[in-house]
Amino acid sequence: METETALAHLSELAVSYSLSIAGAIVLILAGFIAAGILQRWVGNSLRRLPNFDETLVRFLSGTVRYIVLALVLVAVLAQFGVQTASIIAALGAAGLAIGLALQGTLQNVAAGIMLLALRPFRVGEYVDASGIAGTIEEVGLFATELKTADGIYVLAPNSELWNRAITNYSRNALRRFDLAIGIGYGDDIALARKILIDLVEADERVVSVPEPSTFVAGLGDSAVVVTARYWTATVDFWDTQFDLTQAAKQAFDENGISIPFPQRDVHYVPAESPKQPAKPRRAA
């Protein structure tokens, strides 16, 4: 009799757990399918947004997938009678502890998400973030790779870049430059201005709008500062500056316009020599 009761109890357990196992298998399969569908949907939706970074697309879509799988795990455990409330509370406590332990790392991740979303700089652009300067090589979730002008590798935490003012020298299509050259006070200012404006307007890399201009920028201690202001494409900024500076020096030399060295006029006024006391006369 006891054997029959035990067998009946085992059969009931087998039927009950077989149903639970079957339901768990169905939940797992449906969860993986739903997670994949949601991951692809989120990824495709974010890719349709203009200038949305691919790294951020993969991170957010992957996060959605893992959230769905975590919910599926909780549902599977509930199939077997496990109290999911305690599991969720334990996971929340563990997440809080991990968050406190990895506070700096999570701060870099949050800053990386903001940098990837707002895009203050892109790969290939030259930036200066209050001393952290270089060409952007790669923007990651934790850190950003840069290469300085002299070829040095720099790995900057994202939180350092996010908390600083960022100057992007490559973002705008045009840049302005003031070619300032000092000439002698006795030289022809009008001729110097004409030489500069002719050089600037003859260069194909200089744009016509805004229009180039020349003016006297100041009167220095030893020179009159004549300036040519022009705009050029950002990619041509440095080459145009170097070429026009050399061409201006050569043109000034050919037209007899001097570029004086710093000099100072010193006027020397000798002090009066002290009078010599009169020599005493000898008595006759």
mmCIF file of C-alpha atoms in Angstrom:
data_model
loop_
_atom_site.group_PDB
_atom_site.id
_atom_site.type_symbol
_atom_site.label_atom_id
_atom_site.label_comp_id
_atom_site.label_asym_id
_atom_site.label_seq_id
_atom_site.Cartn_x
_atom_site.Cartn_y
_atom_site.Cartn_z
ATOM 1 C CA MET A 1 0.000 0.000 0.000
ATOM 2 C CA GLU A 2 2.794 2.383 0.911
ATOM 3 C CA THR A 3 4.600 1.509 -2.299
ATOM 4 C CA GLU A 4 1.548 2.336 -4.367
ATOM 5 C CA THR A 5 1.162 5.650 -2.555
ATOM 6 C CA ALA A 6 4.814 6.543 -3.136
ATOM 7 C CA LEU A 7 4.557 5.641 -6.805
ATOM 8 C CA ALA A 8 1.419 7.731 -7.160
ATOM 9 C CA HIS A 9 3.140 10.642 -5.462
ATOM 10 C CA LEU A 10 6.173 10.290 -7.721
ATOM 11 C CA SER A 11 3.978 10.183 -10.772
ATOM 12 C CA GLU A 12 2.229 13.342 -9.677
ATOM 13 C CA LEU A 13 5.581 15.042 -9.129
ATOM 14 C CA ALA A 14 6.816 13.858 -12.506
ATOM 15 C CA VAL A 15 3.729 15.175 -14.242
ATOM 16 C CA SER A 16 3.938 18.470 -12.329
ATOM 17 C CA TYR A 17 7.649 19.004 -12.957
ATOM 18 C CA SER A 18 7.397 17.829 -16.537
ATOM 19 C CA LEU A 19 4.835 20.532 -17.118
ATOM 20 C CA SER A 20 7.083 23.039 -15.354
ATOM 21 C CA ILE A 21 10.078 21.924 -17.398
ATOM 22 C CA ALA A 22 8.080 22.111 -20.595
ATOM 23 C CA GLY A 23 6.840 25.569 -19.654
ATOM 24 C CA ALA A 24 10.403 26.649 -18.780
ATOM 25 C CA ILE A 25 11.683 25.401 -22.138
ATOM 26 C CA VAL A 26 8.918 27.289 -23.937
ATOM 27 C CA LEU A 27 9.706 30.449 -21.924
ATOM 28 C CA ILE A 28 13.424 30.169 -22.660
ATOM 29 C CA LEU A 29 12.882 29.679 -26.390
ATOM 30 C CA ALA A 30 10.317 32.484 -26.563
ATOM 31 C CA GLY A 31 12.570 34.713 -24.461
ATOM 32 C CA PHE A 32 15.584 34.217 -26.708
ATOM 33 C CA ILE A 33 13.491 34.858 -29.797
ATOM 34 C CA ALA A 34 11.914 37.975 -28.262
ATOM 35 C CA ALA A 35 15.298 39.237 -27.045
ATOM 36 C CA GLY A 36 16.771 38.862 -30.529
ATOM 37 C CA ILE A 37 13.814 40.572 -32.178
ATOM 38 C CA LEU A 38 13.907 43.490 -29.715
ATOM 39 C CA GLN A 39 17.681 43.812 -30.064
ATOM 40 C CA ARG A 40 17.444 44.062 -33.852
ATOM 41 C CA TRP A 41 14.487 46.455 -33.658
ATOM 42 C CA VAL A 42 16.273 48.793 -31.247
ATOM 43 C CA GLY A 43 19.457 48.634 -33.302
ATOM 44 C CA ASN A 44 17.700 49.398 -36.584
ATOM 45 C CA SER A 45 15.683 52.206 -35.000
ATOM 46 C CA LEU A 46 18.807 53.856 -33.573
ATOM 47 C CA ARG A 47 20.717 53.484 -36.845
ATOM 48 C CA ARG A 48 18.019 55.499 -38.593
ATOM 49 C CA LEU A 49 18.789 58.443 -36.330
ATOM 50 C CA PRO A 50 21.238 60.919 -37.920
ATOM 51 C CA ASN A 51 24.847 60.790 -36.657
ATOM 52 C CA PHE A 52 24.126 58.099 -34.050
ATOM 53 C CA ASP A 53 27.326 56.245 -33.199
ATOM 54 C CA GLU A 54 27.517 52.525 -33.998
ATOM 55 C CA THR A 55 29.232 51.767 -30.687
ATOM 56 C CA LEU A 56 26.319 53.277 -28.789
ATOM 57 C CA VAL A 57 23.830 51.399 -31.011
ATOM 58 C CA ARG A 58 25.422 48.064 -30.127
ATOM 59 C CA PHE A 59 25.632 48.939 -26.428
ATOM 60 C CA LEU A 60 21.977 49.969 -26.102
ATOM 61 C CA SER A 61 20.602 47.128 -28.215
ATOM 62 C CA GLY A 62 22.713 44.624 -26.280
ATOM 63 C CA THR A 63 21.463 46.099 -22.995
ATOM 64 C CA VAL A 64 17.852 45.592 -24.117
ATOM 65 C CA ARG A 65 18.627 41.974 -24.982
ATOM 66 C CA TYR A 66 20.136 41.220 -21.569
ATOM 67 C CA ILE A 67 17.217 42.885 -19.770
ATOM 68 C CA VAL A 68 14.770 40.623 -21.623
ATOM 69 C CA LEU A 69 16.860 37.540 -20.827
ATOM 70 C CA ALA A 70 16.981 38.531 -17.153
ATOM 71 C CA LEU A 71 13.171 38.778 -17.086
ATOM 72 C CA VAL A 72 12.954 35.378 -18.763
ATOM 73 C CA LEU A 73 15.224 33.890 -16.094
ATOM 74 C CA VAL A 74 12.989 35.233 -13.350
ATOM 75 C CA ALA A 75 9.914 33.809 -15.102
ATOM 76 C CA VAL A 76 11.587 30.381 -15.461
ATOM 77 C CA LEU A 77 12.441 30.293 -11.768
ATOM 78 C CA ALA A 78 8.845 31.195 -10.957
ATOM 79 C CA GLN A 79 7.767 28.097 -12.922
ATOM 80 C CA PHE A 80 9.486 25.948 -10.316
ATOM 81 C CA GLY A 81 7.972 27.754 -7.345
ATOM 82 C CA VAL A 82 10.995 29.896 -6.503
ATOM 83 C CA GLN A 83 10.138 33.148 -4.742
ATOM 84 C CA THR A 84 11.196 35.675 -7.356
ATOM 85 C CA ALA A 85 10.674 38.657 -5.071
ATOM 86 C CA SER A 86 13.626 37.639 -2.932
ATOM 87 C CA ILE A 87 15.726 37.030 -6.047
ATOM 88 C CA ILE A 88 14.892 40.467 -7.419
ATOM 89 C CA ALA A 89 15.743 42.033 -4.063
ATOM 90 C CA ALA A 90 19.037 40.134 -3.978
ATOM 91 C CA LEU A 91 19.859 41.196 -7.535
ATOM 92 C CA GLY A 92 19.042 44.807 -6.650
ATOM 93 C CA ALA A 93 21.318 44.698 -3.629
ATOM 94 C CA ALA A 94 24.079 43.071 -5.667
ATOM 95 C CA GLY A 95 23.666 45.699 -8.376
ATOM 96 C CA LEU A 96 23.897 48.467 -5.803
ATOM 97 C CA ALA A 97 27.052 46.968 -4.314
ATOM 98 C CA ILE A 98 28.636 46.524 -7.727
ATOM 99 C CA GLY A 99 27.649 50.073 -8.662
ATOM 100 C CA LEU A 100 29.325 51.494 -5.557
ATOM 101 C CA ALA A 101 32.446 49.396 -6.132
ATOM 102 C CA LEU A 102 32.676 50.411 -9.786
ATOM 103 C CA GLN A 103 31.617 54.015 -9.340
ATOM 104 C CA GLY A 104 34.508 55.432 -11.356
ATOM 105 C CA THR A 105 34.066 52.884 -14.129
ATOM 106 C CA LEU A 106 30.326 53.491 -14.360
ATOM 107 C CA GLN A 107 31.004 57.225 -14.454
ATOM 108 C CA ASN A 108 33.226 56.672 -17.484
ATOM 109 C CA VAL A 109 30.501 54.564 -19.114
ATOM 110 C CA ALA A 110 27.887 57.270 -18.523
ATOM 111 C CA ALA A 111 30.252 59.907 -19.907
ATOM 112 C CA GLY A 112 30.998 57.669 -22.892
ATOM 113 C CA ILE A 113 27.301 57.331 -23.653
ATOM 114 C CA MET A 114 26.890 61.110 -23.532
ATOM 115 C CA LEU A 115 29.942 61.652 -25.766
ATOM 116 C CA LEU A 116 28.689 59.109 -28.290
ATOM 117 C CA ALA A 117 25.167 60.554 -28.234
ATOM 118 C CA LEU A 118 25.998 64.279 -28.400
ATOM 119 C CA ARG A 119 29.112 63.841 -30.584
ATOM 120 C CA PRO A 120 31.239 66.847 -29.564
ATOM 121 C CA PHE A 121 34.007 65.170 -31.566
ATOM 122 C CA ARG A 122 34.363 62.365 -34.093
ATOM 123 C CA VAL A 123 37.169 60.091 -35.211
ATOM 124 C CA GLY A 124 39.762 62.071 -37.172
ATOM 125 C CA GLU A 125 38.996 65.459 -35.597
ATOM 126 C CA TYR A 126 41.555 67.479 -33.643
ATOM 127 C CA VAL A 127 40.335 68.642 -30.238
ATOM 128 C CA ASP A 128 41.669 70.295 -27.107
ATOM 129 C CA ALA A 129 39.876 69.510 -23.842
ATOM 130 C CA SER A 130 41.586 71.905 -21.420
ATOM 131 C CA GLY A 131 45.015 70.380 -21.934
ATOM 132 C CA ILE A 132 44.042 66.971 -23.348
ATOM 133 C CA ALA A 133 44.749 67.642 -27.020
ATOM 134 C CA GLY A 134 45.108 65.439 -30.069
ATOM 135 C CA THR A 135 43.427 63.787 -33.032
ATOM 136 C CA ILE A 136 40.620 61.409 -32.066
ATOM 137 C CA GLU A 137 41.520 57.811 -32.917
ATOM 138 C CA GLU A 138 38.642 55.934 -31.259
ATOM 139 C CA VAL A 139 35.759 56.727 -28.909
ATOM 140 C CA GLY A 140 34.854 53.858 -26.582
ATOM 141 C CA LEU A 141 32.455 53.415 -23.684
ATOM 142 C CA PHE A 142 35.224 53.688 -21.090
ATOM 143 C CA ALA A 143 37.950 55.840 -22.654
ATOM 144 C CA THR A 144 38.893 57.798 -25.767
ATOM 145 C CA GLU A 145 42.093 57.277 -27.733
ATOM 146 C CA LEU A 146 43.941 60.310 -29.110
ATOM 147 C CA LYS A 147 47.156 60.944 -31.017
ATOM 148 C CA THR A 148 49.001 64.178 -30.296
ATOM 149 C CA ALA A 149 50.518 66.375 -32.996
ATOM 150 C CA ASP A 150 53.939 64.804 -32.383
ATOM 151 C CA GLY A 151 52.598 61.247 -32.640
ATOM 152 C CA ILE A 152 52.168 60.360 -28.942
ATOM 153 C CA TYR A 153 49.388 57.974 -27.925
ATOM 154 C CA VAL A 154 46.970 59.286 -25.274
ATOM 155 C CA LEU A 155 44.210 57.283 -23.549
ATOM 156 C CA ALA A 156 41.838 59.677 -21.774
ATOM 157 C CA PRO A 157 38.999 58.494 -19.489
ATOM 158 C CA ASN A 158 35.643 59.627 -20.821
ATOM 159 C CA SER A 159 34.732 61.316 -17.538
ATOM 160 C CA GLU A 160 37.793 63.569 -17.876
ATOM 161 C CA LEU A 161 36.731 64.685 -21.342
ATOM 162 C CA TRP A 162 33.050 65.097 -20.465
ATOM 163 C CA ASN A 163 33.793 67.366 -17.495
ATOM 164 C CA ARG A 164 35.965 69.774 -19.512
ATOM 165 C CA ALA A 165 35.361 72.409 -22.130
ATOM 166 C CA ILE A 166 36.108 70.871 -25.539
ATOM 167 C CA THR A 167 37.514 72.946 -28.391
ATOM 168 C CA ASN A 168 37.062 71.176 -31.721
ATOM 169 C CA TYR A 169 39.387 72.599 -34.378
ATOM 170 C CA SER A 170 38.098 70.336 -37.154
ATOM 171 C CA ARG A 171 34.309 70.483 -36.821
ATOM 172 C CA ASN A 172 33.562 73.665 -38.814
ATOM 173 C CA ALA A 173 34.212 73.670 -42.552
ATOM 174 C CA LEU A 174 35.984 77.071 -42.587
ATOM 175 C CA ARG A 175 38.578 78.715 -40.358
ATOM 176 C CA ARG A 176 39.848 82.292 -40.231
ATOM 177 C CA PHE A 177 43.473 83.347 -40.024
ATOM 178 C CA ASP A 178 45.076 86.761 -39.503
ATOM 179 C CA LEU A 179 48.412 87.003 -41.299
ATOM 180 C CA ALA A 180 50.080 89.774 -39.285
ATOM 181 C CA ILE A 181 53.488 91.121 -40.362
ATOM 182 C CA GLY A 182 55.372 94.062 -38.906
ATOM 183 C CA ILE A 183 56.942 96.549 -41.329
ATOM 184 C CA GLY A 184 59.221 99.504 -40.711
ATOM 185 C CA TYR A 185 57.796 102.892 -39.774
ATOM 186 C CA GLY A 186 59.393 104.401 -42.882
ATOM 187 C CA ASP A 187 57.921 101.850 -45.310
ATOM 188 C CA ASP A 188 54.895 102.335 -47.569
ATOM 189 C CA ILE A 189 51.860 101.004 -45.670
ATOM 190 C CA ALA A 190 49.553 101.146 -48.697
ATOM 191 C CA LEU A 191 52.006 99.112 -50.781
ATOM 192 C CA ALA A 192 52.362 96.521 -48.026
ATOM 193 C CA ARG A 193 48.577 96.136 -47.754
ATOM 194 C CA LYS A 194 48.255 95.781 -51.537
ATOM 195 C CA ILE A 195 50.933 93.080 -51.628
ATOM 196 C CA LEU A 196 49.179 91.108 -48.897
ATOM 197 C CA ILE A 197 45.701 91.330 -50.394
ATOM 198 C CA ASP A 198 47.008 90.364 -53.848
ATOM 199 C CA LEU A 199 48.740 87.299 -52.388
ATOM 200 C CA VAL A 200 45.668 86.234 -50.462
ATOM 201 C CA GLU A 201 43.223 86.693 -53.338
ATOM 202 C CA ALA A 202 45.525 84.839 -55.743
ATOM 203 C CA ASP A 203 45.570 81.733 -53.548
ATOM 204 C CA GLU A 204 42.870 79.283 -54.672
ATOM 205 C CA ARG A 205 42.513 77.860 -51.154
ATOM 206 C CA VAL A 206 41.233 81.191 -49.822
ATOM 207 C CA VAL A 207 37.454 81.504 -50.107
ATOM 208 C CA SER A 208 35.820 84.630 -51.495
ATOM 209 C CA VAL A 209 33.000 84.649 -48.919
ATOM 210 C CA PRO A 210 33.741 85.983 -46.349
ATOM 211 C CA GLU A 211 35.844 88.400 -48.372
ATOM 212 C CA PRO A 212 39.541 88.797 -47.495
ATOM 213 C CA SER A 213 40.621 92.157 -46.078
ATOM 214 C CA THR A 214 43.726 94.023 -44.948
ATOM 215 C CA PHE A 215 44.203 96.583 -42.196
ATOM 216 C CA VAL A 216 46.739 98.071 -39.836
ATOM 217 C CA ALA A 217 46.360 96.055 -36.630
ATOM 218 C CA GLY A 218 48.621 98.110 -34.391
ATOM 219 C CA LEU A 219 51.662 100.284 -33.890
ATOM 220 C CA GLY A 220 54.370 98.342 -32.133
ATOM 221 C CA ASP A 221 57.576 99.463 -30.486
ATOM 222 C CA SER A 222 59.570 98.925 -33.664
ATOM 223 C CA ALA A 223 57.069 98.074 -36.417
ATOM 224 C CA VAL A 224 53.703 98.863 -37.966
ATOM 225 C CA VAL A 225 51.628 95.664 -37.864
ATOM 226 C CA VAL A 226 49.906 95.110 -41.229
ATOM 227 C CA THR A 227 47.372 92.257 -41.259
ATOM 228 C CA ALA A 228 45.627 90.248 -43.979
ATOM 229 C CA ARG A 229 42.481 88.471 -42.751
ATOM 230 C CA TYR A 230 41.130 85.570 -44.785
ATOM 231 C CA TRP A 231 39.060 82.380 -44.497
ATOM 232 C CA THR A 232 40.029 78.975 -45.822
ATOM 233 C CA ALA A 233 38.847 75.380 -45.598
ATOM 234 C CA THR A 234 39.816 73.722 -42.341
ATOM 235 C CA VAL A 235 41.754 70.997 -44.148
ATOM 236 C CA ASP A 236 43.860 73.672 -45.901
ATOM 237 C CA PHE A 237 44.349 75.903 -42.852
ATOM 238 C CA TRP A 238 47.950 75.091 -41.950
ATOM 239 C CA ASP A 239 49.307 74.704 -45.493
ATOM 240 C CA THR A 240 47.746 78.015 -46.533
ATOM 241 C CA GLN A 241 49.194 79.776 -43.505
ATOM 242 C CA PHE A 242 52.716 78.461 -44.114
ATOM 243 C CA ASP A 243 52.691 79.190 -47.853
ATOM 244 C CA LEU A 244 51.285 82.721 -47.542
ATOM 245 C CA THR A 245 53.717 83.633 -44.764
ATOM 246 C CA GLN A 246 56.663 82.629 -46.928
ATOM 247 C CA ALA A 247 55.219 84.338 -50.001
ATOM 248 C CA ALA A 248 54.645 87.575 -48.056
ATOM 249 C CA LYS A 249 58.239 87.656 -46.832
ATOM 250 C CA GLN A 250 59.571 87.145 -50.344
ATOM 251 C CA ALA A 251 57.239 89.759 -51.844
ATOM 252 C CA PHE A 252 58.204 92.334 -49.188
ATOM 253 C CA ASP A 253 61.886 91.736 -49.904
ATOM 254 C CA GLU A 254 61.330 92.191 -53.637
ATOM 255 C CA ASN A 255 59.492 95.499 -53.081
ATOM 256 C CA GLY A 256 61.945 96.915 -50.554
ATOM 257 C CA ILE A 257 59.624 96.655 -47.543
ATOM 258 C CA SER A 258 61.545 95.870 -44.405
ATOM 259 C CA ILE A 259 60.534 93.615 -41.539
ATOM 260 C CA PRO A 260 62.488 95.211 -38.695
ATOM 261 C CA PHE A 261 63.981 93.410 -35.756
ATOM 262 C CA PRO A 262 62.775 94.482 -32.343
ATOM 263 C CA GLN A 263 64.765 97.625 -31.503
ATOM 264 C CA ARG A 264 64.804 100.388 -28.982
ATOM 265 C CA ASP A 265 66.180 103.919 -29.144
ATOM 266 C CA VAL A 266 68.241 104.783 -26.086
ATOM 267 C CA HIS A 267 69.142 108.428 -25.450
ATOM 268 C CA TYR A 268 72.165 108.904 -23.214
ATOM 269 C CA VAL A 269 72.503 112.176 -21.353
ATOM 270 C CA PRO A 270 75.850 112.377 -19.545
ATOM 271 C CA ALA A 271 75.745 113.752 -16.048
ATOM 272 C CA GLU A 272 77.676 116.929 -15.256
ATOM 273 C CA SER A 273 81.143 116.251 -13.869
ATOM 274 C CA PRO A 274 81.583 117.575 -10.307
ATOM 275 C CA LYS A 275 83.629 120.738 -9.979
ATOM 276 C CA GLN A 276 87.141 120.339 -8.592
ATOM 277 C CA PRO A 277 87.912 122.362 -5.450
ATOM 278 C CA ALA A 278 90.288 125.304 -6.004
ATOM 279 C CA LYS A 279 93.900 124.651 -5.034
ATOM 280 C CA PRO A 280 95.198 126.865 -2.198
ATOM 281 C CA ARG A 281 97.755 129.486 -3.251
ATOM 282 C CA ARG A 282 101.119 129.674 -1.670
ATOM 283 C CA ALA A 283 102.043 132.858 0.108
ATOM 284 C CA ALA A 284 104.718 134.904 -1.628
#
